[in-house]
XYZ file of C-alpha atoms in Angstrom:
726
model
C 24.890 12.733 -6.452
C 25.774 9.400 -8.618
C 22.516 7.313 -10.369
C 21.587 3.627 -9.256
C 22.345 1.651 -11.569
C 18.846 0.686 -13.090
C 16.318 -1.006 -11.161
C 14.523 -4.628 -12.428
C 12.336 -4.311 -15.547
C 8.874 -5.850 -15.264
C 6.730 -8.503 -15.720
C 3.402 -7.650 -15.650
C 1.179 -10.217 -13.400
C -1.923 -11.794 -14.707
C -3.305 -8.502 -12.686
C -1.800 -5.865 -14.355
C -2.251 -7.645 -17.332
C -5.529 -7.159 -17.980
C -5.164 -3.119 -16.579
C -6.151 -1.136 -19.894
C -3.001 0.635 -20.850
C -3.611 3.255 -24.215
C -0.122 5.970 -23.590
C -0.871 9.042 -26.117
C 2.159 8.299 -29.088
C 4.382 11.541 -28.958
C 6.905 11.344 -31.590
C 8.978 13.832 -31.170
C 11.998 15.096 -33.646
C 14.739 14.902 -30.593
C 17.779 14.406 -32.241
C 21.673 14.233 -31.110
C 22.078 17.565 -31.629
C 20.111 19.018 -29.588
C 21.001 17.672 -26.118
C 24.574 18.860 -27.303
C 22.979 22.109 -27.624
C 21.111 21.222 -24.111
C 24.310 20.647 -22.381
C 25.843 24.021 -24.063
C 22.892 26.058 -22.049
C 24.279 24.776 -18.614
C 21.090 23.004 -17.856
C 21.918 22.279 -13.737
C 19.744 19.599 -11.957
C 19.914 19.355 -7.498
C 19.550 16.399 -6.768
C 15.977 14.974 -5.083
C 17.257 15.182 -0.715
C 18.524 12.242 0.737
C 16.237 11.504 2.967
C 17.883 9.902 6.612
C 21.361 8.319 7.843
C 19.755 4.839 7.096
C 19.917 5.379 3.064
C 23.091 6.280 3.181
C 24.204 3.751 0.665
C 21.300 3.177 -1.927
C 24.603 4.660 -4.372
C 25.766 1.616 -3.857
C 22.928 -0.748 -4.927
C 23.731 -3.950 -7.454
C 20.231 -4.757 -8.382
C 19.476 -8.173 -10.576
C 19.123 -6.833 -14.436
C 18.617 -10.330 -15.835
C 15.051 -9.183 -17.109
C 14.480 -13.232 -15.402
C 12.284 -12.609 -12.630
C 10.562 -9.376 -11.222
C 11.875 -10.001 -7.908
C 14.967 -8.768 -5.727
C 17.378 -11.556 -5.775
C 19.207 -9.507 -2.148
C 17.886 -8.770 0.282
C 19.351 -5.097 0.059
C 16.722 -4.997 -2.301
C 14.445 -4.662 -0.720
C 16.321 -3.528 2.635
C 18.648 -1.130 3.833
C 18.981 -0.872 7.830
C 21.293 2.286 8.429
C 23.299 3.793 10.993
C 21.190 5.181 13.171
C 19.344 2.062 13.134
C 16.046 3.021 10.929
C 14.411 0.081 8.503
C 14.536 2.063 4.916
C 12.002 -0.183 3.151
C 11.900 0.374 -1.337
C 9.148 -0.451 -3.186
C 8.036 1.201 -6.066
C 3.958 1.199 -5.463
C 3.144 4.576 -5.301
C 0.932 5.846 -2.192
C -2.103 7.537 -3.972
C -4.859 7.448 -0.834
C -4.642 3.829 -1.207
C -2.833 2.998 2.643
C -0.272 1.427 1.286
C 2.620 3.133 2.856
C 1.365 1.989 6.504
C 0.588 -1.449 5.497
C 4.969 -1.541 3.794
C 5.217 -0.781 7.403
C 3.496 -2.993 9.753
C 4.983 -5.603 7.110
C 8.928 -4.499 7.466
C 7.773 -4.022 11.167
C 6.189 -7.480 11.908
C 9.201 -9.561 10.442
C 11.614 -7.362 11.443
C 10.372 -7.100 14.863
C 10.278 -3.822 15.779
C 7.926 -1.099 16.305
C 6.215 0.777 13.643
C 8.277 3.772 14.353
C 12.383 2.066 13.178
C 10.006 1.207 9.998
C 9.899 4.077 6.897
C 9.512 2.728 3.373
C 10.682 4.769 0.368
C 8.357 4.634 -2.198
C 8.515 4.842 -6.799
C 12.112 6.149 -7.017
C 12.915 4.534 -10.385
C 16.537 5.333 -9.566
C 16.766 4.235 -6.705
C 14.192 1.128 -5.878
C 12.435 -2.385 -7.397
C 10.629 -2.239 -9.693
C 7.049 -3.830 -7.892
C 4.571 -2.608 -11.449
C 1.486 -0.788 -11.328
C 0.739 0.535 -8.760
C -3.223 -0.750 -9.828
C -5.312 -4.394 -9.629
C -5.301 -4.424 -5.553
C -2.073 -5.619 -6.420
C 0.136 -4.053 -3.645
C -0.924 -5.953 -1.112
C -0.942 -9.792 -2.479
C 1.974 -8.603 -3.809
C 4.204 -6.171 -2.640
C 3.031 -7.177 1.271
C 4.461 -11.041 0.640
C 7.473 -10.087 -0.464
C 8.334 -7.193 1.698
C 7.622 -9.927 4.220
C 10.303 -12.108 3.202
C 12.757 -10.125 3.053
C 12.377 -8.970 5.917
C 12.508 -11.870 7.513
C 15.328 -12.770 5.590
C 17.358 -10.106 7.109
C 15.767 -10.759 10.783
C 18.055 -13.775 10.531
C 20.302 -12.438 8.837
C 20.313 -10.011 11.852
C 20.889 -13.033 13.895
C 23.444 -15.024 11.980
C 25.605 -11.471 12.483
C 24.900 -10.928 15.982
C 25.889 -14.276 17.464
C 28.871 -14.159 14.791
C 30.181 -11.025 17.129
C 29.758 -12.518 20.031
C 30.795 -16.054 19.446
C 28.255 -17.992 20.811
C 25.394 -20.716 19.434
C 22.317 -19.065 16.782
C 19.642 -21.042 19.231
C 20.623 -18.629 21.713
C 20.024 -14.990 20.321
C 16.814 -13.463 20.088
C 14.781 -10.685 17.919
C 12.259 -8.986 19.807
C 11.396 -4.998 20.798
C 14.053 -3.693 18.134
C 16.791 -5.647 19.644
C 19.015 -7.957 19.226
C 19.959 -10.103 22.855
C 21.816 -12.964 23.957
C 19.215 -15.221 26.238
C 22.407 -16.468 28.159
C 24.642 -13.337 29.278
C 21.692 -10.605 28.297
C 24.269 -8.783 26.619
C 22.104 -6.448 23.628
C 22.795 -5.320 20.656
C 20.555 -2.573 18.889
C 20.524 -2.334 14.918
C 22.046 1.351 14.472
C 24.964 -1.136 16.502
C 24.593 -3.968 13.688
C 25.124 -1.429 10.918
C 28.796 -0.137 11.957
C 30.790 -0.854 9.545
C 30.636 -2.546 5.387
C 29.980 -5.974 7.660
C 25.183 -5.889 7.498
C 25.037 -4.349 4.342
C 27.307 -7.249 2.146
C 25.820 -8.996 4.957
C 22.217 -8.033 3.026
C 23.476 -8.161 -0.365
C 24.642 -11.750 0.288
C 21.157 -13.167 1.937
C 18.051 -13.788 -0.318
C 14.170 -13.224 0.382
C 12.978 -16.658 0.209
C 15.151 -18.127 3.141
C 13.187 -16.993 6.709
C 9.907 -18.298 7.630
C 6.881 -15.471 7.509
C 4.784 -14.721 10.759
C 2.003 -17.310 10.947
C -1.364 -14.975 10.717
C -1.998 -16.507 15.217
C 0.801 -15.068 15.632
C 0.438 -12.084 14.787
C 1.362 -8.982 16.885
C 1.933 -5.516 14.413
C -0.595 -6.225 11.129
C -3.896 -6.825 12.587
C -3.776 -3.861 13.866
C -5.334 -0.101 13.531
C -1.683 1.418 12.199
C -2.315 5.437 12.199
C -0.856 6.371 8.718
C 1.917 6.406 8.940
C 2.392 10.916 7.460
C -1.036 11.276 8.901
C 0.132 14.418 10.383
C 1.872 15.829 7.337
C -1.104 15.849 5.241
C -3.474 16.595 8.174
C -1.260 20.249 8.330
C -0.686 20.290 4.814
C 2.829 20.638 4.827
C 3.174 16.583 2.764
C 4.494 17.468 -0.506
C 2.116 16.679 -3.246
C 3.219 16.028 -6.897
C 1.694 19.560 -7.713
C 3.724 21.198 -4.818
C 7.137 20.675 -6.036
C 9.260 23.550 -6.803
C 12.250 23.590 -7.995
C 15.017 26.525 -8.748
C 14.352 28.872 -11.219
C 10.774 26.922 -12.113
C 9.081 27.510 -15.230
C 5.618 27.061 -15.688
C 4.610 25.262 -19.637
C 0.509 24.875 -21.215
C 0.145 22.895 -23.810
C -2.271 23.381 -26.787
C -4.887 21.357 -26.628
C -7.219 19.736 -29.142
C -11.719 22.012 -29.508
C -13.024 17.838 -30.657
C -11.741 14.508 -30.541
C -9.902 13.909 -33.701
C -9.141 17.343 -34.216
C -5.854 17.738 -36.147
C -3.423 21.385 -36.442
C -3.887 22.371 -39.956
C -2.056 25.869 -38.923
C -0.711 27.992 -35.761
C 0.330 30.766 -35.460
C 2.889 31.662 -32.729
C 4.331 34.563 -32.858
C 1.983 36.802 -30.939
C 3.058 34.177 -27.940
C 6.995 34.653 -28.785
C 6.287 38.483 -29.022
C 5.240 38.458 -25.197
C 7.971 39.258 -22.922
C 9.397 36.049 -21.054
C 7.432 33.367 -22.802
C 9.152 30.512 -24.490
C 7.368 28.562 -27.389
C 7.870 25.150 -27.900
C 7.047 23.498 -31.700
C 7.940 19.391 -32.140
C 5.455 18.632 -34.854
C 1.637 18.248 -33.570
C 2.765 19.736 -30.007
C 3.032 23.441 -29.371
C 2.993 24.484 -25.922
C 4.202 27.862 -23.868
C 6.764 28.259 -20.642
C 6.472 31.464 -18.924
C 7.071 32.436 -15.514
C 3.679 32.408 -14.231
C 0.769 30.170 -14.602
C -0.851 32.848 -15.954
C 1.173 34.099 -18.413
C 1.408 30.257 -19.733
C -2.001 30.942 -20.306
C -1.985 34.476 -21.770
C 0.470 33.400 -24.020
C -1.762 29.428 -25.075
C -4.602 31.989 -25.810
C -3.100 34.468 -27.715
C -1.937 31.231 -30.015
C -4.741 29.259 -29.730
C -7.153 31.802 -30.802
C -4.725 31.679 -34.816
C -5.371 28.026 -34.808
C -6.447 26.329 -37.647
C -7.917 22.905 -36.931
C -9.944 20.059 -39.089
C -11.843 18.570 -36.947
C -13.690 14.615 -38.073
C -17.166 14.143 -37.266
C -17.717 12.030 -33.075
C -20.344 10.658 -31.737
C -22.489 11.530 -29.438
C -22.715 10.151 -26.018
C -26.987 9.629 -26.942
C -25.919 7.924 -29.621
C -23.060 5.477 -27.835
C -24.199 1.998 -27.450
C -26.028 2.429 -30.956
C -22.250 2.813 -32.332
C -20.551 -0.125 -29.917
C -22.859 -1.453 -31.035
C -21.876 -1.016 -34.990
C -18.107 -0.632 -34.356
C -17.593 -4.496 -32.771
C -14.626 -5.828 -33.204
C -15.927 -9.775 -33.955
C -19.280 -11.151 -35.360
C -21.542 -11.299 -31.238
C -21.576 -14.785 -30.536
C -25.579 -16.004 -30.963
C -26.795 -18.066 -28.224
C -26.635 -21.641 -29.528
C -28.163 -23.576 -26.826
C -30.296 -25.136 -28.700
C -31.803 -27.671 -26.252
C -32.388 -25.237 -22.994
C -34.100 -22.718 -25.554
C -36.368 -25.376 -25.807
C -36.902 -27.373 -23.760
C -37.260 -23.737 -20.839
C -39.554 -23.226 -18.995
C -39.085 -19.303 -18.795
C -36.842 -17.677 -21.731
C -35.935 -14.311 -19.752
C -33.467 -11.827 -22.157
C -31.951 -7.894 -20.942
C -29.816 -4.972 -22.234
C -27.907 -3.236 -20.334
C -25.453 -0.338 -19.961
C -22.661 1.766 -18.850
C -21.506 5.077 -19.670
C -17.928 6.521 -20.127
C -17.117 8.329 -16.558
C -13.858 10.557 -14.878
C -11.898 9.325 -12.528
C -13.199 12.789 -11.141
C -9.692 13.135 -9.451
C -8.931 15.099 -6.294
C -5.605 16.348 -8.268
C -5.052 16.651 -11.171
C -1.610 15.400 -13.583
C 1.209 17.335 -12.607
C 4.441 16.928 -13.459
C 7.747 18.647 -12.891
C 10.774 18.349 -15.206
C 14.307 18.993 -15.252
C 17.209 18.534 -17.271
C 20.844 18.239 -16.487
C 22.817 17.509 -19.435
C 20.949 13.838 -21.414
C 19.739 13.108 -17.775
C 16.477 13.767 -17.315
C 14.600 13.638 -13.721
C 10.708 14.106 -13.642
C 8.868 14.346 -10.286
C 4.943 13.319 -10.972
C 1.451 12.292 -9.812
C 1.349 8.190 -11.415
C 0.648 4.408 -11.105
C 3.010 3.252 -12.998
C 6.273 5.667 -12.811
C 8.496 2.734 -14.010
C 5.581 2.896 -17.510
C 6.411 6.343 -16.950
C 9.700 5.830 -18.002
C 9.318 3.990 -21.023
C 6.846 6.702 -22.438
C 9.807 9.692 -21.099
C 12.075 7.567 -23.127
C 10.305 6.285 -26.475
C 9.141 10.254 -27.173
C 12.279 11.758 -25.722
C 14.343 9.332 -28.197
C 16.808 9.005 -25.659
C 17.936 5.443 -22.650
C 16.055 4.827 -20.390
C 18.402 4.555 -18.622
C 18.561 8.329 -19.402
C 15.260 9.017 -17.706
C 14.493 9.281 -13.675
C 10.960 9.560 -12.457
C 9.430 9.976 -8.839
C 6.611 10.015 -7.836
C 5.422 11.789 -4.289
C 1.792 10.590 -2.822
C -1.055 11.254 -5.218
C -3.474 12.946 -4.946
C -6.186 10.323 -5.560
C -5.934 7.808 -8.921
C -8.488 5.035 -9.794
C -7.544 3.533 -12.476
C -6.544 6.657 -14.010
C -3.022 7.301 -13.613
C -1.190 5.133 -15.700
C -0.255 7.351 -18.827
C 2.021 9.539 -18.109
C 1.294 12.422 -20.543
C 2.090 15.318 -18.375
C 5.581 13.912 -18.169
C 6.307 13.645 -21.451
C 4.152 17.348 -22.305
C 6.418 19.311 -18.913
C 9.900 17.022 -20.361
C 9.509 18.251 -23.717
C 8.573 22.137 -22.860
C 11.835 21.445 -20.750
C 13.882 20.835 -22.393
C 13.112 23.562 -25.067
C 13.351 26.177 -21.825
C 16.830 24.587 -20.535
C 15.195 24.980 -16.911
C 12.621 22.460 -15.382
C 9.161 23.321 -15.940
C 5.876 22.387 -13.931
C 2.562 21.135 -15.660
C -0.673 21.336 -14.111
C -3.352 20.282 -16.049
C -6.946 21.892 -16.144
C -9.899 20.369 -13.782
C -11.510 20.429 -17.784
C -8.126 19.141 -18.893
C -8.084 16.499 -16.445
C -12.153 15.628 -17.116
C -11.293 16.255 -21.270
C -8.815 14.817 -22.182
C -7.399 11.712 -19.341
C -8.906 8.637 -20.605
C -12.886 6.976 -18.939
C -13.970 3.918 -17.489
C -15.024 2.342 -20.679
C -18.916 2.942 -21.762
C -20.344 -0.731 -21.602
C -23.445 -2.655 -23.898
C -24.152 -6.364 -21.970
C -26.701 -8.558 -23.546
C -27.765 -11.348 -21.259
C -29.634 -14.340 -22.013
C -31.033 -17.730 -20.060
C -33.452 -20.461 -19.405
C -35.384 -21.318 -16.261
C -36.690 -24.835 -16.278
C -40.205 -25.653 -14.727
C -38.126 -25.500 -11.011
C -37.121 -21.302 -11.400
C -34.066 -23.152 -11.348
C -30.836 -21.422 -14.022
C -30.068 -23.724 -17.542
C -28.168 -21.786 -19.136
C -26.330 -18.573 -18.675
C -26.085 -16.950 -22.565
C -23.480 -13.284 -21.260
C -21.936 -10.686 -24.124
C -20.199 -8.239 -22.971
C -19.180 -5.743 -26.240
C -16.619 -2.687 -24.615
C -16.739 -2.832 -21.358
C -13.826 -5.485 -20.892
C -13.061 -8.806 -19.301
C -13.488 -8.399 -15.701
C -16.008 -10.315 -13.268
C -16.738 -11.762 -17.221
C -17.779 -15.049 -15.438
C -20.991 -15.505 -13.141
C -20.470 -17.098 -9.948
C -23.705 -18.881 -9.824
C -24.363 -22.864 -10.716
C -26.527 -21.897 -14.229
C -26.163 -25.264 -17.364
C -24.392 -24.732 -20.111
C -23.032 -21.224 -20.254
C -20.790 -18.299 -22.330
C -19.649 -15.635 -21.659
C -17.564 -13.699 -24.309
C -16.061 -9.805 -23.723
C -15.764 -7.810 -27.453
C -13.556 -5.325 -27.810
C -15.092 -2.337 -29.922
C -12.753 -0.356 -32.885
C -12.739 2.516 -32.669
C -13.909 3.492 -29.165
C -15.602 6.605 -29.536
C -13.623 8.298 -26.065
C -10.369 7.466 -25.000
C -10.609 3.978 -22.811
C -8.367 3.584 -19.559
C -8.408 1.571 -16.947
C -11.076 2.142 -14.042
C -11.177 1.232 -9.892
C -12.053 -2.291 -9.976
C -11.783 -2.077 -14.213
C -14.368 -3.663 -16.656
C -16.240 -5.844 -13.088
C -17.850 -1.925 -12.609
C -19.759 -2.499 -15.078
C -20.576 -6.295 -15.919
C -21.803 -6.498 -12.219
C -24.668 -4.219 -12.244
C -25.846 -6.254 -15.787
C -24.736 -9.253 -14.179
C -26.566 -8.517 -10.848
C -29.132 -6.948 -12.408
C -30.855 -9.238 -14.525
C -30.007 -12.508 -11.910
C -33.160 -9.972 -9.900
C -35.122 -10.546 -13.075
C -34.258 -14.217 -13.447
C -35.773 -13.913 -9.643
C -38.708 -12.074 -10.410
C -39.402 -14.285 -13.588
C -39.753 -17.440 -11.384
C -41.395 -16.357 -8.864
C -38.961 -16.471 -6.273
C -37.849 -13.922 -3.484
C -33.634 -12.360 -4.509
C -31.587 -13.507 -2.288
C -33.498 -17.208 -2.206
C -33.134 -17.227 -5.694
C -29.215 -16.288 -5.438
C -28.933 -19.282 -2.838
C -30.252 -21.500 -5.019
C -27.712 -21.305 -6.710
C -24.654 -20.348 -5.533
C -22.775 -23.206 -4.249
C -20.643 -22.208 -0.567
C -17.889 -20.439 -1.087
C -16.847 -16.731 1.010
C -19.110 -15.447 -2.268
C -22.144 -17.224 -0.345
C -20.632 -16.839 2.893
C -20.526 -13.181 2.509
C -23.795 -12.910 0.742
C -25.395 -14.346 3.800
C -24.083 -12.223 6.781
C -24.671 -8.868 4.462
C -28.777 -11.016 4.474
C -27.940 -11.591 8.403
C -27.027 -8.344 9.089
C -30.275 -6.036 6.993
C -32.588 -8.687 8.631
C -33.441 -8.406 5.459
C -36.376 -11.331 4.861
C -38.517 -9.915 7.576
C -37.735 -6.164 5.797
C -38.853 -7.515 2.380
C -42.196 -8.658 4.720
C -42.966 -5.110 5.696
C -42.842 -3.420 2.661
C -43.065 -0.018 3.169
C -44.592 2.808 0.388
C -41.786 4.443 -2.094
C -39.329 2.273 0.016
C -36.931 -0.671 -2.211
C -34.698 -3.082 -0.458
C -31.808 -4.880 -2.804
C -29.036 -7.039 -2.549
C -26.069 -8.016 -5.225
C -22.933 -9.632 -4.394
C -19.541 -9.959 -6.466
C -15.985 -10.811 -6.499
C -12.781 -9.967 -7.748
C -9.322 -9.038 -6.871
C -9.535 -12.511 -5.095
C -11.782 -10.696 -2.791
C -15.742 -10.893 -2.228
C -18.549 -8.668 -1.820
C -22.379 -8.746 -0.929
C -25.116 -5.593 -0.491
C -27.886 -4.970 0.397
C -29.305 -1.680 0.291
C -32.794 0.430 1.261
C -33.568 3.374 -1.017
C -35.742 5.519 -0.772
C -38.169 7.080 -4.397
C -38.665 10.379 -4.011
C -41.423 10.929 -6.639
C -41.568 15.327 -6.578
C -38.341 14.828 -7.571
C -38.246 11.943 -9.938
C -34.756 10.767 -7.341
C -34.042 7.818 -5.511
C -32.199 8.384 -2.635
C -30.145 5.229 -1.269
C -30.258 5.038 2.729
C -28.736 2.059 3.936
C -26.222 0.273 2.899
C -24.799 -2.771 4.643
C -22.100 -4.776 2.520
C -20.370 -7.304 3.715
C -16.362 -8.064 2.545
C -14.581 -10.801 3.130
C -10.208 -9.803 1.438
C -8.262 -13.063 3.677
C -6.432 -12.106 6.950
C -6.609 -8.092 8.192
C -3.096 -6.347 8.164
C -4.773 -2.580 9.311
C -8.742 -2.911 10.676
C -8.246 1.070 10.265
C -8.036 1.473 6.189
C -9.821 -2.167 5.017
C -12.862 -0.011 5.932
C -11.596 3.477 4.597
C -11.632 1.662 1.495
C -14.864 -0.100 1.593
C -16.410 2.930 2.065
C -14.099 4.894 -0.410
C -15.355 2.249 -2.554
C -18.707 2.364 -2.194
C -18.741 6.225 -1.940
C -17.662 6.375 -5.416
C -19.864 3.507 -6.328
C -22.802 6.190 -5.673
C -21.126 8.547 -8.191
C -21.192 5.640 -11.015
C -24.971 4.726 -10.207
C -26.866 7.492 -9.826
C -24.719 10.699 -11.145
C -21.450 9.884 -12.937
C -21.778 9.578 -16.970
C -20.129 11.755 -19.269
C -21.807 13.412 -22.475
C -20.334 15.198 -25.033
C -21.445 15.294 -28.576
C -19.770 16.773 -32.003
C -16.345 16.122 -30.314
C -16.837 18.607 -26.960
C -17.520 17.424 -23.521
C -20.998 18.352 -21.727
C -20.282 18.283 -18.810
C -16.063 18.339 -18.165
C -16.380 20.248 -14.591
C -17.397 19.467 -11.187
C -20.373 21.332 -11.316
C -22.210 19.964 -13.841
C -19.986 16.434 -13.891
C -21.420 15.609 -9.956
C -19.800 13.071 -8.242
C -20.872 12.181 -4.672
C -21.031 15.075 -2.037
C -21.967 14.287 2.259
C -25.447 14.900 1.113
C -24.866 11.668 -0.867
C -24.217 9.407 2.242
C -26.175 6.744 3.413
C -26.002 5.283 7.295
C -22.751 2.969 6.377
C -22.802 -0.498 8.592
C -19.782 -2.384 7.190
C -17.837 -5.794 7.849
C -15.080 -7.393 7.797
C -15.150 -11.036 7.421
C -11.053 -11.891 9.050
C -10.404 -15.342 6.835
C -6.414 -17.029 7.993
C -6.904 -19.827 6.077
C -6.040 -17.634 2.767
C -3.532 -14.842 1.245
C -4.593 -11.542 2.152
C -6.171 -9.859 -0.964
C -6.259 -5.676 -1.485
C -9.108 -4.415 -0.907
C -9.141 -0.339 -3.202
C -11.289 -1.863 -5.551
C -14.033 -4.908 -4.893
C -15.926 -2.827 -2.662
C -17.644 -0.918 -5.279
C -19.500 -3.661 -7.934
C -22.248 -4.092 -6.564
C -23.290 -0.584 -5.234
C -24.950 0.134 -9.110
C -27.354 -2.736 -8.955
C -28.023 -3.521 -5.321
C -29.526 0.244 -6.165
C -31.387 -0.530 -8.962
C -32.829 -4.270 -7.451
C -33.477 -1.901 -4.319
C -35.454 1.201 -6.857
C -37.790 -2.019 -8.862
C -38.649 -3.645 -4.930
C -39.571 0.050 -4.083
C -41.795 0.700 -8.111
C -41.701 -1.938 -10.722
C -39.437 -0.227 -12.691
C -35.906 -1.872 -13.661
C -33.890 1.056 -14.535
C -30.640 -0.664 -16.632
C -28.921 1.639 -17.458
C -26.689 3.600 -15.279
C -26.133 5.799 -14.332
C -29.954 5.076 -13.246
C -32.653 7.054 -14.395
C -36.289 7.107 -12.270
C -38.850 7.686 -16.058
C -40.835 11.106 -15.707
C -43.649 8.552 -15.338
C -43.561 5.860 -12.717
C -46.872 3.099 -11.624
C -48.301 4.538 -8.466
């Protein structure tokens, strides 16, 4: 097979720029001579199987290389129509459990007027698809879905034009419905497959631009807005679907990499002789990188254990999790601004100050990092689970000192990411091991490796200060967050004079990176907890206090709807012992969310037990209601983990809870009653749903604990004190 030309470079959007991406720096001593040695070994690569006849002409793609625009310049770079009539949609986005494949299927089917069964989506193969950027920031719905719709609409018009040309009739007498083009006068029809015979249709699609056709109005949607099951649901349920860690290649070997015993430790020396003496074991040493390759994972682990026993390390001092917040404050990258609202402070009826903390937490996806690397001469193909295939391609090229045109990254559907799989460490490690072995190499991180060496959601310290006048109105707002990041930093409330700043810390105790909803999990926790404290200081109901400071609009709407469905006013009047009610709201990624919760306090076990969550969510027009509900449910459940238990514990640079038994993500028994409502708006564009629903869970639970006990909890994960007021 001829490898296609390189797809378009990625021009990051503002949403992508908010992602925290800190790749591990690999710098292998690769030289041209190494390549010649590899070529001389007769390495072979079997290319990925061609999916169907609908993609038979993909080798002929001619993507624009100008670098000035990330969007494909022609319909052909996004839409292919095969001689079998199947429509193939090409996208650089990744299916990582969020349901993007289904949304893309619906988008194309809607604009092309075909059944969803006639659509297939080819995703995340850097050798074949356009670069749509990271699969992150809830960006697939607001950016990639419209791009696919626009290309499909242009393809629709091209098909109609081609059909009218072949029949020699007026374009206005031709229509498309149910996957067929019909001449309304003679009732003659063309199928997509019939129009795809020959070279005329591909040439037409190559000339058509995605921006020339009108999109279907929301009020006219027939496919979008319906509950389409996941296109590959049967394969997932029956176990025939292959995830990244299921990839197998002919003559494939298995690799392991030597890890440091603690953060910041540097390798002084290691004796690889014991592993080299083992049968069928290959040892790779390249600078500080040391790894082994063997016929089985067990054999590779045995060889790695033999090496690890000989390794000597220089371990540097490292703060513990108990010292973390003091460390963050002491290592602020710039001076923390003081509150300069002197006039408001002097005139205030009340001034309130509070500090909130959020621990480092891990993403804990069910599938750990995995990669299979295979070389053919100086051409490298890597199958890996990542949210960033084109970024991984760049990382591989840089680490191995080869042109990006020599690297192809293919991402099978992947078992979870949550912002945690932007970087390409496993891919690079597998590629270097495969280069030395002369055969394909599979590398799978263990659960402990995933917990220790993957990046973390940053820990945070947030200082909030505000003033109230005699009527209980906010007159100033001063909010500084250390190390969390800027997402959801600004307050949506009317607050008089205000300042909100995000300050990084250098060096941070652990490696930071993106997480589901980014810094808004910490920032919204601090802000919504502080708003409750301000309401109490003003002697106001938490709901009424928020509404008094919220302008009309979508955030106010979801808050009012949640309170109405939860029956907030009635329930707070009938207070029950050890039952607390709390609420929170917020906005992020162009969507709006509010939640009311009921929490039971178990004083004997020292636990808070969420019993009921009512959440209202607004992300604009709903593309797939079932998938949206799944995303909201997932966000709530993940939010329970960060609120109640999840937090990395470490000492002397070593993780103390790097396992699912010690680091408890939510279990089935933790699931409260969920009362979910989606506000469908048709006057705005659709936004993504994968992130924002998580941000209100922790503050709502913390506020409910105060309602039940009078105790304020200002640190995530939330922990009840040993002694509580009766």
